mmCIF file of C-alpha atoms and ligand atoms in Angstrom:
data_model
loop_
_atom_site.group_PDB
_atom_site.id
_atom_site.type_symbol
_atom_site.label_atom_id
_atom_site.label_comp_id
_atom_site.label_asym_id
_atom_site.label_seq_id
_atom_site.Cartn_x
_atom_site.Cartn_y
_atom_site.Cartn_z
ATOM 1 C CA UNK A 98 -18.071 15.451 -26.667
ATOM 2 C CA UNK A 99 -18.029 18.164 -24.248
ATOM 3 C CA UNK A 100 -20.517 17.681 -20.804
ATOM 4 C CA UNK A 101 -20.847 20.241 -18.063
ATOM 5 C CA UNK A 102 -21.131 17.983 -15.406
ATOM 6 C CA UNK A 103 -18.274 15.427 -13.818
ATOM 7 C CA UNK A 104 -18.411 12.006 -14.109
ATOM 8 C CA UNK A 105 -21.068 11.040 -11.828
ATOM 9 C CA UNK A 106 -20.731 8.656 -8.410
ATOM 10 C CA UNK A 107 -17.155 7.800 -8.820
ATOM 11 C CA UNK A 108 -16.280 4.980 -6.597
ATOM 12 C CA UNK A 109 -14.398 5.758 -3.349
ATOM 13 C CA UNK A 110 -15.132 9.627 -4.035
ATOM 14 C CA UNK A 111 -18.497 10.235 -2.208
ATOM 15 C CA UNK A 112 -18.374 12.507 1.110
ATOM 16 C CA UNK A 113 -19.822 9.304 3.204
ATOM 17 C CA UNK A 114 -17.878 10.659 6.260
ATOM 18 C CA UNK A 115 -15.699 13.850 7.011
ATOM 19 C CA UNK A 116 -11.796 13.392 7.873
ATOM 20 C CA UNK A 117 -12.047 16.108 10.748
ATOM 21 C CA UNK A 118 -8.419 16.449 10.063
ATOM 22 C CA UNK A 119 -8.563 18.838 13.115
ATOM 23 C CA UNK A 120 -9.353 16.760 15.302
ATOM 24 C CA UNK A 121 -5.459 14.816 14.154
ATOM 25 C CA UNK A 122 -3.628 16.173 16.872
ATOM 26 C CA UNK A 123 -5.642 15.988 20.270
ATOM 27 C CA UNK A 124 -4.064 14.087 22.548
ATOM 28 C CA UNK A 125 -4.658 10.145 22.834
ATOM 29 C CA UNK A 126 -7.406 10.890 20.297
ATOM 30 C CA UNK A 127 -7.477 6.882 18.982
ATOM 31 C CA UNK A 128 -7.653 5.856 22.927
ATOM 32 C CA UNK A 129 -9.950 8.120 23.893
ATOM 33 C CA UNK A 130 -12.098 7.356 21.078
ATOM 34 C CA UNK A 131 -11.685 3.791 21.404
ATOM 35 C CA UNK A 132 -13.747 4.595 24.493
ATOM 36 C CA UNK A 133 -16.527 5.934 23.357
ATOM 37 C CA UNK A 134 -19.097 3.245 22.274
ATOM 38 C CA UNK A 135 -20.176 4.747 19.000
ATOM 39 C CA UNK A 136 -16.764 4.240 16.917
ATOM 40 C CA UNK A 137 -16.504 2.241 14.092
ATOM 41 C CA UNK A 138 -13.706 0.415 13.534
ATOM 42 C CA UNK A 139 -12.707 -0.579 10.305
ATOM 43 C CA UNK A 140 -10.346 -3.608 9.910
ATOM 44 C CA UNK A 141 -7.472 -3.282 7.700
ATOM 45 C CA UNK A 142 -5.230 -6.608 6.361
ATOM 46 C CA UNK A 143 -2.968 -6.935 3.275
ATOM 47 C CA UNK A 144 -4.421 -4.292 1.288
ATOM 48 C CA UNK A 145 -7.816 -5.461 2.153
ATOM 49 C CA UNK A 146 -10.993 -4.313 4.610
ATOM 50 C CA UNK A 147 -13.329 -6.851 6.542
ATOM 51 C CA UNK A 148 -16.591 -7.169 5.134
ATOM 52 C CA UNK A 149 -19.824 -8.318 6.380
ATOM 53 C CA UNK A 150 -22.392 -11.211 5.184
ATOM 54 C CA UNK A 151 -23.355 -8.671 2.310
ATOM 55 C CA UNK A 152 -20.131 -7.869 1.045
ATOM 56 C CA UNK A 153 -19.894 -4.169 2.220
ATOM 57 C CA UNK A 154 -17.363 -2.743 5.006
ATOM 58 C CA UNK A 155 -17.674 -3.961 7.973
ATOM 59 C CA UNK A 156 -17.894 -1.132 10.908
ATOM 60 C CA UNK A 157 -17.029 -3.002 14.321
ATOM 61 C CA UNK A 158 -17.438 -1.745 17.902
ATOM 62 C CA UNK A 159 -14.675 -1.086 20.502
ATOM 63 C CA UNK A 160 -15.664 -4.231 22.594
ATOM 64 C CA UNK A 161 -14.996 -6.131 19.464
ATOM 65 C CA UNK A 162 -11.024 -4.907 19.077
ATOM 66 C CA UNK A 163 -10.649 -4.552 22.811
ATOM 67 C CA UNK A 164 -7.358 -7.110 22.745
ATOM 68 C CA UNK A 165 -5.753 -4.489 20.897
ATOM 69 C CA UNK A 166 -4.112 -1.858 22.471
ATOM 70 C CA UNK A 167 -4.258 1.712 21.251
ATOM 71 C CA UNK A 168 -2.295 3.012 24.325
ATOM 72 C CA UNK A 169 1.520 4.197 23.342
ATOM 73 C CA UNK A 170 4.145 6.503 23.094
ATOM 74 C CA UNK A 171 1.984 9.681 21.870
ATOM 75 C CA UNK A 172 -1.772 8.817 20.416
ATOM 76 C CA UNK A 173 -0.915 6.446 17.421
ATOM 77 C CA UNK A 174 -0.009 2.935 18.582
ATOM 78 C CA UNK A 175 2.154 0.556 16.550
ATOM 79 C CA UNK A 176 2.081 -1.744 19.219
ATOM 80 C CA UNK A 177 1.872 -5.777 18.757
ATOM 81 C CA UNK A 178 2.466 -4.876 14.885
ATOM 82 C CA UNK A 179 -0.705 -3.772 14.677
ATOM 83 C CA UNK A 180 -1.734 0.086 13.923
ATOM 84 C CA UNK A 181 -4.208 2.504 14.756
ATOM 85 C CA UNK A 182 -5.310 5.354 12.191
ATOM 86 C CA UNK A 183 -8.031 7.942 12.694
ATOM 87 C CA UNK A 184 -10.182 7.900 9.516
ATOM 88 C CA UNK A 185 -12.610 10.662 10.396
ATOM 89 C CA UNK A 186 -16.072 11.105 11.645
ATOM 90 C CA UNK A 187 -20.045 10.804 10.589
ATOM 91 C CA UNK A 188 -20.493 14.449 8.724
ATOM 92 C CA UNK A 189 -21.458 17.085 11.333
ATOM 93 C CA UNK A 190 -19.897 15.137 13.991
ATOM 94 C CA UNK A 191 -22.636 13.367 15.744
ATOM 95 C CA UNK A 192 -23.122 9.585 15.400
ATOM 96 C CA UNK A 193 -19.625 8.590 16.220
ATOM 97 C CA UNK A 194 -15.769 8.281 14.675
ATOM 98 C CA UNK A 195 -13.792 6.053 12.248
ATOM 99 C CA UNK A 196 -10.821 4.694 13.199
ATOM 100 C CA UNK A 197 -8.674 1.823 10.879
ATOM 101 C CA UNK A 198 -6.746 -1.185 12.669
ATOM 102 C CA UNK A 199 -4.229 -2.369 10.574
ATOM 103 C CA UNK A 200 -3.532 -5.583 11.582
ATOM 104 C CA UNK A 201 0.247 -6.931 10.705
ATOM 105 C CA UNK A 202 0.722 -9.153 7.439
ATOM 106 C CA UNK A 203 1.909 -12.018 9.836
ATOM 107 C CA UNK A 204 -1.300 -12.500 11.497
ATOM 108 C CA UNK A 205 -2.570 -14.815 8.972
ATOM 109 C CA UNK A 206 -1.831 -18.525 9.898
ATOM 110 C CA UNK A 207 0.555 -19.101 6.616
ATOM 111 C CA UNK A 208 3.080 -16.252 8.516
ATOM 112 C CA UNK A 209 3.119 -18.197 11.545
ATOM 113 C CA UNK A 210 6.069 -19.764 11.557
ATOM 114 C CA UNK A 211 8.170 -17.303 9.583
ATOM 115 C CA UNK A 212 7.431 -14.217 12.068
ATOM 116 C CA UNK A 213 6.184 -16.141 14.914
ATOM 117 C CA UNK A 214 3.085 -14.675 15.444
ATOM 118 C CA UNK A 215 0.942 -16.698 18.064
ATOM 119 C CA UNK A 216 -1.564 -17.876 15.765
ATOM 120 C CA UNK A 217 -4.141 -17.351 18.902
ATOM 121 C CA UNK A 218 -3.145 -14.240 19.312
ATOM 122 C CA UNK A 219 -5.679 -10.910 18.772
ATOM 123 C CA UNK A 220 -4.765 -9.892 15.467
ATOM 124 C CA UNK A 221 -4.553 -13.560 13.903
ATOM 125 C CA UNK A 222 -8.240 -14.451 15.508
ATOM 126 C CA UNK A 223 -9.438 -11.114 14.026
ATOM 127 C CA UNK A 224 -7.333 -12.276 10.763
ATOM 128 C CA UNK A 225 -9.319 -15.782 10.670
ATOM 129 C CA UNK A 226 -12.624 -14.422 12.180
ATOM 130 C CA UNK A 227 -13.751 -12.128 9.491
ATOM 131 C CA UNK A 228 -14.517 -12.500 5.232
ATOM 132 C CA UNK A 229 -11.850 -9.568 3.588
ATOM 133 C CA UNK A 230 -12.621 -7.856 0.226
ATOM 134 C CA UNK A 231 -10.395 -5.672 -1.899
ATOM 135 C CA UNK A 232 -11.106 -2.044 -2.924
ATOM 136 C CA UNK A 233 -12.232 -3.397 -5.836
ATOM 137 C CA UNK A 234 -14.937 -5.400 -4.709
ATOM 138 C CA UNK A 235 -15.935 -2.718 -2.315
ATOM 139 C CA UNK A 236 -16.186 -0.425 -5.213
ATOM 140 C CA UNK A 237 -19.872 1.665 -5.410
ATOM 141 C CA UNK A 238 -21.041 0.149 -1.727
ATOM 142 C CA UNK A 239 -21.781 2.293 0.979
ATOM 143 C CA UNK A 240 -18.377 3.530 2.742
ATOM 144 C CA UNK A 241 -16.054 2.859 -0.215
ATOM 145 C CA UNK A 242 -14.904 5.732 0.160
ATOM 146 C CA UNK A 243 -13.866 5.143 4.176
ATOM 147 C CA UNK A 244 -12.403 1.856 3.050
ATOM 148 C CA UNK A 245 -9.900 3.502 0.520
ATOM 149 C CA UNK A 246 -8.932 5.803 3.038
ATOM 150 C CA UNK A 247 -7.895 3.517 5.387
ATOM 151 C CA UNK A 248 -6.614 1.017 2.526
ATOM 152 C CA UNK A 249 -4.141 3.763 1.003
ATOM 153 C CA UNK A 250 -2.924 5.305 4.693
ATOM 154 C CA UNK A 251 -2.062 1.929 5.631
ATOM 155 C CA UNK A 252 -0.083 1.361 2.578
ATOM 156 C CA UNK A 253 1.791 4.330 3.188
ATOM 157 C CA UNK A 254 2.919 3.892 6.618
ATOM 158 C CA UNK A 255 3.702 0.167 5.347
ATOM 159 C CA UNK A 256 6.195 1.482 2.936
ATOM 160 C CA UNK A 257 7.397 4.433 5.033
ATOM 161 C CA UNK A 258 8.799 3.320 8.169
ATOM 162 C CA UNK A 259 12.352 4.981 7.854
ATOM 163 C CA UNK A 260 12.714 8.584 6.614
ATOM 164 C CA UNK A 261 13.572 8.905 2.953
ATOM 165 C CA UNK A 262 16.474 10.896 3.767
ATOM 166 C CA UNK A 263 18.472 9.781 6.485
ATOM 167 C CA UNK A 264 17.258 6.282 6.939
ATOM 168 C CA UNK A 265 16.523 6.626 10.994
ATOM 169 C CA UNK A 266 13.070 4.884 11.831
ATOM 170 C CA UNK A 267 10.544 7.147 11.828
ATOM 171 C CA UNK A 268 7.517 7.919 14.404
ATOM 172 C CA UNK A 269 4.162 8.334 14.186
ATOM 173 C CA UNK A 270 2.414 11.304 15.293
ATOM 174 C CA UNK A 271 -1.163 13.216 14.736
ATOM 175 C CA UNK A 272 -3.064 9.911 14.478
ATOM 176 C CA UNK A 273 -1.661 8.224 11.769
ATOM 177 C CA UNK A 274 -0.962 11.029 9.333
ATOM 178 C CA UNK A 275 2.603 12.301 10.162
ATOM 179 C CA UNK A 276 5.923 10.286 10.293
ATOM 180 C CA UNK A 277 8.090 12.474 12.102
ATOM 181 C CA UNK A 278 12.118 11.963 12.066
ATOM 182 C CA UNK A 279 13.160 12.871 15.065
ATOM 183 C CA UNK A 280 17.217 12.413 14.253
ATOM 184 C CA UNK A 281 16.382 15.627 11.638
ATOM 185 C CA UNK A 282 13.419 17.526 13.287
ATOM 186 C CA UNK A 283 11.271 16.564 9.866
ATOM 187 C CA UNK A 284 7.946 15.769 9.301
ATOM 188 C CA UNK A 285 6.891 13.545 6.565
ATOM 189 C CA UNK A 286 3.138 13.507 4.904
ATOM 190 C CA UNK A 287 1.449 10.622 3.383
ATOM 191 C CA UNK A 288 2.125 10.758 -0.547
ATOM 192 C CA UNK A 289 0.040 10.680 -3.455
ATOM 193 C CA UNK A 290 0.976 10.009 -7.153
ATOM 194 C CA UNK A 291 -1.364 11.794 -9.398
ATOM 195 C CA UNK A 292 -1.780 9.683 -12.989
ATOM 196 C CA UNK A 293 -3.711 11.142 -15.586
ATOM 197 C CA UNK A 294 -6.122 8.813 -17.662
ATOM 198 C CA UNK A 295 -8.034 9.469 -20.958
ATOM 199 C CA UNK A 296 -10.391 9.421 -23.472
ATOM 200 C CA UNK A 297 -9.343 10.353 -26.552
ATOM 201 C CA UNK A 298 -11.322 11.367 -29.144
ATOM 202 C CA UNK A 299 -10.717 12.476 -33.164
ATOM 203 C CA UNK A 300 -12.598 14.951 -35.638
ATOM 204 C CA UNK A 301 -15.310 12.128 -36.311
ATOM 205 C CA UNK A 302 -15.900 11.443 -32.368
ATOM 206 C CA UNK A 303 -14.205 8.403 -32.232
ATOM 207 C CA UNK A 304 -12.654 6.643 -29.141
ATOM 208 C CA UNK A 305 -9.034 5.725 -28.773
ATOM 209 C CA UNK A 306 -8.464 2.678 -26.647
ATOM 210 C CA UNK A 307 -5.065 0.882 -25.574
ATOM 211 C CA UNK A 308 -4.666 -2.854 -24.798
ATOM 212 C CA UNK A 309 -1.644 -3.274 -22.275
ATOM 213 C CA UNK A 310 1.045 -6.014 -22.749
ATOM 214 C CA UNK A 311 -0.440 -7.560 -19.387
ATOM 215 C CA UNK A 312 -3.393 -7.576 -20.300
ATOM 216 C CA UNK A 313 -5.795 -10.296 -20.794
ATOM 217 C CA UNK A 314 -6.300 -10.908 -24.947
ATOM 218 C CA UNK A 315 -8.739 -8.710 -26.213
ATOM 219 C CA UNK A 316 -9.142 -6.060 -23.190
ATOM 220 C CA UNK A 317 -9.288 -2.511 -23.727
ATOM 221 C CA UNK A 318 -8.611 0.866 -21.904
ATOM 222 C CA UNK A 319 -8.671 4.475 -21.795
ATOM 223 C CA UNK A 320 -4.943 5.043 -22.477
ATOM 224 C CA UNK A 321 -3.213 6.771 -18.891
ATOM 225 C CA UNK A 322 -0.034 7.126 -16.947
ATOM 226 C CA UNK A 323 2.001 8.425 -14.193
ATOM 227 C CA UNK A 324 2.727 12.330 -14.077
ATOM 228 C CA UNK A 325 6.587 12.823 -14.418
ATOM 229 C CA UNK A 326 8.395 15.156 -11.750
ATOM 230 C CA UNK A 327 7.966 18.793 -12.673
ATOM 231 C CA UNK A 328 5.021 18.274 -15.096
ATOM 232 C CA UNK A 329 1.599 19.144 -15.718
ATOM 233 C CA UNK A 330 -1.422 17.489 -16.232
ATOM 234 C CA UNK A 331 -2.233 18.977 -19.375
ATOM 235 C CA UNK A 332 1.682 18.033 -20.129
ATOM 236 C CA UNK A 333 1.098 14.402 -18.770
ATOM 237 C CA UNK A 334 -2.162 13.590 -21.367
ATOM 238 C CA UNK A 335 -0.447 15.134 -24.483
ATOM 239 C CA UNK A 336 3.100 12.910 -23.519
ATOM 240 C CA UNK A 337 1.458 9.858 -22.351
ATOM 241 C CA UNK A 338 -0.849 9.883 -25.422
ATOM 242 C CA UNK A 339 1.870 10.366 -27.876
ATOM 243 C CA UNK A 340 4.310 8.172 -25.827
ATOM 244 C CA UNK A 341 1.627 4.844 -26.739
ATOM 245 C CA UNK A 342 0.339 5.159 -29.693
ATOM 246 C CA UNK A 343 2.119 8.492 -31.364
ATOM 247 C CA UNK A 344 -1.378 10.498 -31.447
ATOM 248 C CA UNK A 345 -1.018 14.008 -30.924
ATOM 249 C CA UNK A 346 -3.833 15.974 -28.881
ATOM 250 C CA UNK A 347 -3.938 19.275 -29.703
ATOM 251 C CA UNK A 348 -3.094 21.947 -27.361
ATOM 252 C CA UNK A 349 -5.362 24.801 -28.587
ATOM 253 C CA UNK A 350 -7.975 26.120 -24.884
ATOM 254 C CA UNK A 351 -10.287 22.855 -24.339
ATOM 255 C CA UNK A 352 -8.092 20.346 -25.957
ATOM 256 C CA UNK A 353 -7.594 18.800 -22.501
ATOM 257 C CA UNK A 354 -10.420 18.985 -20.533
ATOM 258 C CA UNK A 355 -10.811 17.876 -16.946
ATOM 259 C CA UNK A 356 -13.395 15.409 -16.039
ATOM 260 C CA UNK A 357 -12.977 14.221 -12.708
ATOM 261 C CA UNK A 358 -10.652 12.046 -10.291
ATOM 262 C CA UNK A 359 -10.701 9.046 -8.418
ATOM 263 C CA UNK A 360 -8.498 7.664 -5.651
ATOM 264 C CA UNK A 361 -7.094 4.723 -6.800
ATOM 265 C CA UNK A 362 -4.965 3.364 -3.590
ATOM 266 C CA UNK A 363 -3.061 -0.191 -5.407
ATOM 267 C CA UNK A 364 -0.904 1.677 -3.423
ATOM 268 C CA UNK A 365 -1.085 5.649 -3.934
ATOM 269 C CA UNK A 366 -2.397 6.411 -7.644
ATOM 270 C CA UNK A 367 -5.195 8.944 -7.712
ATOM 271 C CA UNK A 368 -6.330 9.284 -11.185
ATOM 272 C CA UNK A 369 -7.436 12.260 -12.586
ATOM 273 C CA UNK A 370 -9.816 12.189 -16.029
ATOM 274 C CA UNK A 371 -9.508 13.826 -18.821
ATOM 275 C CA UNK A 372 -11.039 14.144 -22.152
ATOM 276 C CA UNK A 373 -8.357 15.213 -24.831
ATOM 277 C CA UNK A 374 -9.313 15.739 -28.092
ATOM 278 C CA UNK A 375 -6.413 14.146 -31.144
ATOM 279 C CA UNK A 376 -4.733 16.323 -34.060
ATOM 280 C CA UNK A 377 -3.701 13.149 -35.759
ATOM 281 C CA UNK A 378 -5.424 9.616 -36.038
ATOM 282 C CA UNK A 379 -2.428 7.833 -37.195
ATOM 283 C CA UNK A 380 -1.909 4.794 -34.564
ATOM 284 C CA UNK A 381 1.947 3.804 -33.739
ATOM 285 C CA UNK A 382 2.254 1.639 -30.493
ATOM 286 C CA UNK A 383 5.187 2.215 -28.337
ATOM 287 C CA UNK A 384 5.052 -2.182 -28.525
ATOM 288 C CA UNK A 385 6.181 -2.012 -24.649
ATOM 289 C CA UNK A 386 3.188 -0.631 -22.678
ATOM 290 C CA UNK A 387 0.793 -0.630 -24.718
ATOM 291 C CA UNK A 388 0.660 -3.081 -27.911
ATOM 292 C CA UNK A 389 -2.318 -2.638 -29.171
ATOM 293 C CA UNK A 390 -4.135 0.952 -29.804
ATOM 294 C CA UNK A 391 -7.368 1.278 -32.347
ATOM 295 C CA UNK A 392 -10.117 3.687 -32.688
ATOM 296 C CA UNK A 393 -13.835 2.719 -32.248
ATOM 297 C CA UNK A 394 -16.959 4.366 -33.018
ATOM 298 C CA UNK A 395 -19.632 3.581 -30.755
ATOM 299 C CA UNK A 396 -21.390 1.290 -33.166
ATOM 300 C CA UNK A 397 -18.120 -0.629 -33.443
ATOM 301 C CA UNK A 398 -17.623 -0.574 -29.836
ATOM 302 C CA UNK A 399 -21.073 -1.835 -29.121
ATOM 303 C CA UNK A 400 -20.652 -4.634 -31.537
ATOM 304 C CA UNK A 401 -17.372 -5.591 -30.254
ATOM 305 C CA UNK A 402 -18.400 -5.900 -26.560
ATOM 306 C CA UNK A 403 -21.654 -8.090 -27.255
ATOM 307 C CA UNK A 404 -19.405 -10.094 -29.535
ATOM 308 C CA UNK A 405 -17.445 -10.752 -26.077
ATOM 309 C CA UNK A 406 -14.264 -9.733 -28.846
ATOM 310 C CA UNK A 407 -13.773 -6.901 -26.732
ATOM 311 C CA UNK A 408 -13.198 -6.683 -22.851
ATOM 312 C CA UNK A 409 -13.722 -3.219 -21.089
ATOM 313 C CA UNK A 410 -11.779 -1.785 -17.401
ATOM 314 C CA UNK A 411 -14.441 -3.154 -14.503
ATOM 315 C CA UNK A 412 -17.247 -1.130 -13.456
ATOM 316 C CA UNK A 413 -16.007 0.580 -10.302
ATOM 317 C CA UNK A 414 -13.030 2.593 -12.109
ATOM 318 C CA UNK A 415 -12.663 5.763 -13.372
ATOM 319 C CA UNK A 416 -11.535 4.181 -17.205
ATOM 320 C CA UNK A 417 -15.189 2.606 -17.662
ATOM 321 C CA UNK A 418 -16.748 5.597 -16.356
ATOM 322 C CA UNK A 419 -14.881 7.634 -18.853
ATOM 323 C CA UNK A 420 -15.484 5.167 -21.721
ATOM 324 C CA UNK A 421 -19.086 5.044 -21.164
ATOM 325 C CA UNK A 422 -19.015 9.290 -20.588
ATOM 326 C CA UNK A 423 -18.060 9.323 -24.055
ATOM 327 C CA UNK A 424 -20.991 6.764 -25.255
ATOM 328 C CA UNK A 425 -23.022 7.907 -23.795
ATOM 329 C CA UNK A 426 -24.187 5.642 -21.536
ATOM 330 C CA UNK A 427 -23.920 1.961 -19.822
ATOM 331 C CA UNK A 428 -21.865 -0.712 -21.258
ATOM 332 C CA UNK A 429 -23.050 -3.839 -20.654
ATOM 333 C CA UNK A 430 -20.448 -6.471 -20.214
HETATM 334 ZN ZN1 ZN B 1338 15.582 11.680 8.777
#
């Protein structure tokens, strides 16, 4: 099963838009865009983007966030609770800017009373006044890949408001992408944790899939997981595989072969594929993770899916793409 080509239209991983990340540190840059008629401004709530009466990202105007401010101590307000990120710009420059606004968790009614947000206030109206969609749903629409931008760089600076080593509250600076601790003179990036996710294959071209212990009965997965401190990727698919169901990919040039990645922001994952090819076919589940492992040929796959015995990873992740690499083609569910 080799193929010279990627995996084709990943979700979230089209070039819709370019970051301009040097356009990060000009002054008031979120303001002074804010100004300028032709930025889109993508709402950002729980994890979740506003969409519009068809279920894609919604882009609003200035005049339509105009309650917010985006004026504050440097360019990158956190003002109100609410958060301003530049996301990029329309490739080539012309046609206008990104920017997120992240509005604060409270602003739905339910937080009222515990964080006493005015439930008339800005953020709640903009809270009430739109229909939100996770990245999933987004997932292969136009922009998904500007929506998990914004998704995964307001989970960060959600879950990074102190520095990680002295504990001082941090400040935000170029836009939305540094945290800067100014008590140590350190500037802190926006993280990433690469996890590397599977196919496996043996000698007769059959597919190794995993069902997880949280899993719904009878789903099934490429097998994947997080790479450890210090550790390859080539490292990461031979341990992972072995670590859930005791198969051992072989390590000889092309054993591990790279076959794309995929941001996958629930919060910071990015995934990267691979297509490893197994030594052994003997199955032995760790029982934990994963607590069911079995190999399928593609007839037996087939069969199992239309039988509805089987239950494949949803169409806008990198695991179906992967699984249906391998086949060969579509899955239908
Ligand atoms: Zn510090």
């Amino acid at each position: 099963m080799t193929s010279p080509a990627w995996l084709p239209d990943l979700s979230y991983t089209r070039a819709t838009h370019d970051r301009a990340a040097e356009r990060r540190t000009e002054p008031r840059l979120v303001p002074r865009l804010l100004a300028e008629g032709s930025t889109g401004v993508v709402l950002v709530h729980r994890g979740r983007v506003a969409v519009g009466d068809d279920g894609g990202l919604l882009l609003l105007g200035p005049d339509a966030v105009a309650d917010l401010p985006s004026e504050a101590d440097g360019d990158d307000a956190h003002v109100g609770g609410h958060r301003w990120l530049f996301l990029g710009e329309h490739v080539g420059g012309a046609g206008g800017a990104f920017v997120a606004l992240v509005l604060p968790d409270a602003a739905d009614t339910e937080a009222v009373d515990i964080e006493g947000v005015d439930p008339a206030s800005p953020a709640a109206r903009l809270v009430r006044g739109h229909a939100w969609a996770g990245l999933r749903e987004l997932g292969g629409r136009d922009l998904d890949a500007l929506a998990a931008e914004a998704v995964a760089l307001a989970a960060w600076h959600a879950s990074h408001e102190r520095c990680p080593r002295c504990g001082e509250p941090t400040v935000v600076e170029q836009a939305g992408w540094v945290r800067r601790c100014l008590a140590q003179d350190l500037d802190i990036y926006p993280r990433t944790d690469p996890a590397v996710i599977m196919t496996v294959t043996d000698d007769a071209d059959r597919l190794l899939l995993g069902h997880a212990a949280h899993w719904p009965a009878g789903r099934f997965s490429t097998l994947a997981g997080y790479v450890e401190p210090g550790e390859g990727l080539e490292q990461a698919v031979r341990r992972e595989v072995a670590e859930e169901t005791a198969v051992v990919v072989g390590d000889a040039p092309g054993d591990v072969e790279y076959r794309g990645s995929q941001p996958w922001p629930f919060p910071a994952s990015l995934m990267l594929g691979f297509h490893a090819r197994a030594r052994t076919t003997e199955v032995r589940v760790d029982g934990v993770e994963v607590t069911e492992a079995r190999w399928f040929t593609r007839e037996e796959l087939l069969a199992q899916v239309r039988a509805g015995a089987v239950g494949l990873p949803g169409r806008p992740s990198i695991a179906r793409a992967l699984v249906e690499e391998w086949y060969g083609g579509p899955l239908a569910d």
